[in-house]
């Protein structure tokens, strides 16, 4: 009897300490989308060092990350994320024949090794942001072959020249005029500093100051009368192009006139937009090389079409003339500039084709139709970069790295999509698990059967089986493939196939970004994208700020704080469903229970009868001493419990306090640096337990989680605290019905209870017995959650996100068991429970890291789900990177490992069979002989 | 054709032919262990000597009872030996201790089941009433043996005597209220 299911739990817990990611599982069961975010304009193909044969793609993203991508397969080579956090302003400059790239993220200027992203030098300016960054290509007409010096334009500290090798400051030009600094531009001989001089009457003049690159002294200054057009810095389209003739272009508010000035001259050329329709956007593309022809392209976008014009600059006359125009095409497209020696090529990328033209004439040098793929449906190119291979006067090959409007960063190689990076996922705000459609359908059918009487249910089942027979021929046909695949094929091959999902590892996760992009990934097959929709296209009238998702059987509901209406999306195809098509279900179906909902209303947690919060609250919780509620964590709706008690070493039972209505409220008081945690029963609003911590750094995250009968949270005790232990602390508390073993507390063995009125006497409350322990941990935790399995038999694991080391760590439950004996060695009975002596410090074992070699950056949330196997839980982390894996906290006890040699097993069986074939006649003969000879 | 059997050896002839009777006047004694073939007269004389008296049924019964008691006590004699054996094997679940425990259960049960057969030889009209007590002791002794087995099984933790063994049949409480955060609805 001791070998009971309850005790297998303890057995599983004993096995757990050696748990880790197995080497052969790494990179197979998990996937990682290492993202850099939506790249800004100025994606660049550049050789990482002068002698390199291949080039890398360098980009800086709107999220403040810089990265180098291998253009061959789209893999990330290296990336650096702003230390000030995501969403910093970012600038990136790559120089030709340079082995470093220079970036400015926020106020932090750094040079990185172009090949591997190691830091070369860094400098930061306090209290200012870097407005512009340029490399000083030439000095007095001589190209500097060493590390090129860096010019930085700071928001209020003027212009600085930094040494390209060390990052030390060479000179500073202080601008005291109070103008808005805008751009830096360099010509071979001069540095130009462009600022906006705001007029009193509105509008702004462009002031161009020329500086000596050697001393930083002012040479000349002039203003351009642009007050008619320029109202804000956004109206300046372009400044720079480190060519022989740097350009300054601006436009008016309605984008009707384009004004271009060759920096250094005072003449302004004016051109009118070529289309009659309202131009929405004008983009100017100029080559960035010093020795390139001074040709540039201006791109005009209207709401429905786009066109471009190519201009030539006559350096001697200082005049700009229009050379030719590219015809207007329906839909949106992007242009890229490629310079090869002195020649300049423009590549036009539309949703249909890729066209290469030379800057000299409008003759088409190459044209490739673009093969459509599903992930780019409805999206159009925004901007990109191209590399063109010329052969005999025509373009023989072209590859373009293009950002599409739906956030996919795609490389189009001669019209074929070579790879696509789902960079839009870096802005995901909500994620939810959605089951496979077949599973959902089956679950629905079984539910139907469950509600019918025996006979109709039986007929229903027979009918269902007859209907299933149509899949039988294909199933039979697939058997040889499946058998062969499982014997000799790589395990990943069979995993790729969703149809053969015997273990339930294939689960869709649907991610929503802030802008309303929705994507479904299959966690079981390396995060493959199943579908991708843009809600802005499906439902143009709805505005999205921070959509939240909820999964139902077969569909997904999208709610947004900005709009009251919900959208429904088919979870299999991503198609929009009208609310009439679906049977709306409640996510929580109270069976004979009173439904109570609670929410934060005006800083207080209030409970309401039913789902309607307009009624009078039935309870309200206000934390004492003016503390402010910062958040709450409720026990998840799906939290199966295998055993309602904990079996002690002497085979007695400590009964778990299992209350589905537990909620842990976090409240802080900033003035006294206090953080309090209140455990409430959310049905009655009764306070069950309260813990308070002094000297807490309340600006740090205080994540918490509840599962089963235990809760966990983490706080940071700051260095000013009087407490004897400071730093990162992890608190774990376990709730029992009674401190005494074999006792079910005041409610005794009654099978039902009400928390509002647990016993006949009113105002009574059944409080749990709480055991808690605090541990010191080496790192800050920003988010925590618990693994989930189907039955809850497998021991749980606390999954914590450590933003400082970009990792996700699974802490086994037995390590943070509050029943660990303190100050003494465990007795033999405690040892048999798997308890070890309490140690105040938990070092994060490298084996606990789920992400092994991956660096999972910017994780905001980790979600877990059960798989088809009891041993295994699916995990997905999202926020910036997307990372998915599977964990088996008590080992994969219900599935054969990869090391299991099926062929050897079959050979053994075959050998035994052959042995039997030989031995059978021998034995038979011996038996017959034995019958015929006398025993004598 | 079977050949004529060879003539019997001398020792067979010697054995078959009686030795010449001892002369009457012989002064030497018979060799030890030799009994002279008695003559018919002598034979009649010897039959007259009083033979050992056949035991009476009462005596028989007493004897049988004695034997029966011995049999009834026998299991108890094995008890200390078994107890030491059980103690020595420890409380872990091993194939040997499981086999020993199994025999510990099997033997008494089988013994009690075949109690009639065991005591059948001692069953007479005179003893049948007295045998009841013997049988009772026999059963008791076997029960002691069984008790040892149960003690051992308990030591091994195989008896469902504690709360944890019945935990799986205890249910989670159902709560009459269900409270959820409003955004989950």
PDB file of C-alpha atoms in Angstrom, chain A residues 4 550 587 593-599 611 613 632 635 643 651 653 655 658 660-661 682 737 742 744 747-748 750-755, chain B residues 93 154-185:
ATOM      1  CA  UNK A   4       0.563   4.172  -3.665  1.00  0.00           C
ATOM      2  CA  UNK A 550      -8.323  34.447 -24.543  1.00  0.00           C
ATOM      3  CA  UNK A 587     -14.132  30.481 -19.828  1.00  0.00           C
ATOM      4  CA  UNK A 593     -21.325  27.453  -7.730  1.00  0.00           C
ATOM      5  CA  UNK A 594     -21.968  31.089  -7.154  1.00  0.00           C
ATOM      6  CA  UNK A 595     -19.808  33.137  -9.495  1.00  0.00           C
ATOM      7  CA  UNK A 596     -17.994  36.024  -7.938  1.00  0.00           C
ATOM      8  CA  UNK A 597     -15.713  38.330  -9.882  1.00  0.00           C
ATOM      9  CA  UNK A 598     -13.219  40.746  -8.466  1.00  0.00           C
ATOM     10  CA  UNK A 599     -11.248  43.606  -9.846  1.00  0.00           C
ATOM     11  CA  UNK A 611     -19.668  39.108 -13.784  1.00  0.00           C
ATOM     12  CA  UNK A 613     -19.206  45.096 -11.671  1.00  0.00           C
ATOM     13  CA  UNK A 632      -2.614  40.537  -7.647  1.00  0.00           C
ATOM     14  CA  UNK A 635      -4.757  30.647  -8.658  1.00  0.00           C
ATOM     15  CA  UNK A 643      -3.206  14.337  -4.036  1.00  0.00           C
ATOM     16  CA  UNK A 651       2.862   7.794   6.628  1.00  0.00           C
ATOM     17  CA  UNK A 653      -0.924  13.065   6.113  1.00  0.00           C
ATOM     18  CA  UNK A 655      -3.784  18.014   4.382  1.00  0.00           C
ATOM     19  CA  UNK A 658      -6.878  23.683  -1.516  1.00  0.00           C
ATOM     20  CA  UNK A 660      -9.633  27.683  -5.795  1.00  0.00           C
ATOM     21  CA  UNK A 661     -10.386  31.247  -4.774  1.00  0.00           C
ATOM     22  CA  UNK A 682     -11.574  36.103  -3.096  1.00  0.00           C
ATOM     23  CA  UNK A 737      -5.569  22.748   6.537  1.00  0.00           C
ATOM     24  CA  UNK A 742      -4.080  13.445   9.914  1.00  0.00           C
ATOM     25  CA  UNK A 744      -8.471  18.224   8.245  1.00  0.00           C
ATOM     26  CA  UNK A 747     -14.012  21.885   8.392  1.00  0.00           C
ATOM     27  CA  UNK A 748     -13.184  18.240   9.087  1.00  0.00           C
ATOM     28  CA  UNK A 750     -17.033  17.664   4.981  1.00  0.00           C
ATOM     29  CA  UNK A 751     -16.938  17.357   1.240  1.00  0.00           C
ATOM     30  CA  UNK A 752     -18.246  20.813   0.499  1.00  0.00           C
ATOM     31  CA  UNK A 753     -17.785  24.171   2.023  1.00  0.00           C
ATOM     32  CA  UNK A 754     -18.497  27.800   1.564  1.00  0.00           C
ATOM     33  CA  UNK A 755     -15.827  30.326   2.284  1.00  0.00           C
TER      34      UNK A 755
ATOM     35  CA  UNK B  93      10.908  -4.822  -0.338  1.00  0.00           C
ATOM     36  CA  UNK B 154       3.222  -4.230   8.676  1.00  0.00           C
ATOM     37  CA  UNK B 155       6.888  -3.621   9.303  1.00  0.00           C
ATOM     38  CA  UNK B 156       7.346  -3.481   5.578  1.00  0.00           C
ATOM     39  CA  UNK B 157       4.607  -0.896   5.407  1.00  0.00           C
ATOM     40  CA  UNK B 158       2.295  -2.945   3.260  1.00  0.00           C
ATOM     41  CA  UNK B 159      -0.736  -2.761   5.527  1.00  0.00           C
ATOM     42  CA  UNK B 160      -3.191   0.056   4.823  1.00  0.00           C
ATOM     43  CA  UNK B 161      -3.394   1.162   8.408  1.00  0.00           C
ATOM     44  CA  UNK B 162      -2.525   4.836   8.142  1.00  0.00           C
ATOM     45  CA  UNK B 163      -4.355   7.862   6.826  1.00  0.00           C
ATOM     46  CA  UNK B 164      -2.072   8.183   3.843  1.00  0.00           C
ATOM     47  CA  UNK B 165      -3.160   4.800   2.513  1.00  0.00           C
ATOM     48  CA  UNK B 166      -6.715   6.010   2.134  1.00  0.00           C
ATOM     49  CA  UNK B 167      -5.824   9.474   0.907  1.00  0.00           C
ATOM     50  CA  UNK B 168      -6.727   8.701  -2.681  1.00  0.00           C
ATOM     51  CA  UNK B 169     -10.297   7.997  -1.655  1.00  0.00           C
ATOM     52  CA  UNK B 170     -10.629  11.305   0.069  1.00  0.00           C
ATOM     53  CA  UNK B 171     -11.912  14.036  -2.183  1.00  0.00           C
ATOM     54  CA  UNK B 172     -11.105  17.654  -2.598  1.00  0.00           C
ATOM     55  CA  UNK B 173     -13.694  19.882  -1.021  1.00  0.00           C
ATOM     56  CA  UNK B 174     -16.110  21.516  -3.377  1.00  0.00           C
ATOM     57  CA  UNK B 175     -16.589  25.169  -2.690  1.00  0.00           C
ATOM     58  CA  UNK B 176     -19.960  26.732  -3.111  1.00  0.00           C
ATOM     59  CA  UNK B 177     -18.422  29.906  -4.504  1.00  0.00           C
ATOM     60  CA  UNK B 178     -16.044  30.421  -7.388  1.00  0.00           C
ATOM     61  CA  UNK B 179     -14.286  33.743  -7.592  1.00  0.00           C
ATOM     62  CA  UNK B 180     -12.173  34.830 -10.559  1.00  0.00           C
ATOM     63  CA  UNK B 181     -10.516  38.037 -11.658  1.00  0.00           C
ATOM     64  CA  UNK B 182     -12.856  39.907 -13.933  1.00  0.00           C
ATOM     65  CA  UNK B 183     -10.484  39.874 -16.894  1.00  0.00           C
ATOM     66  CA  UNK B 184     -10.661  36.089 -16.981  1.00  0.00           C
ATOM     67  CA  UNK B 185     -14.349  36.140 -17.749  1.00  0.00           C
TER      68      UNK B 185
END
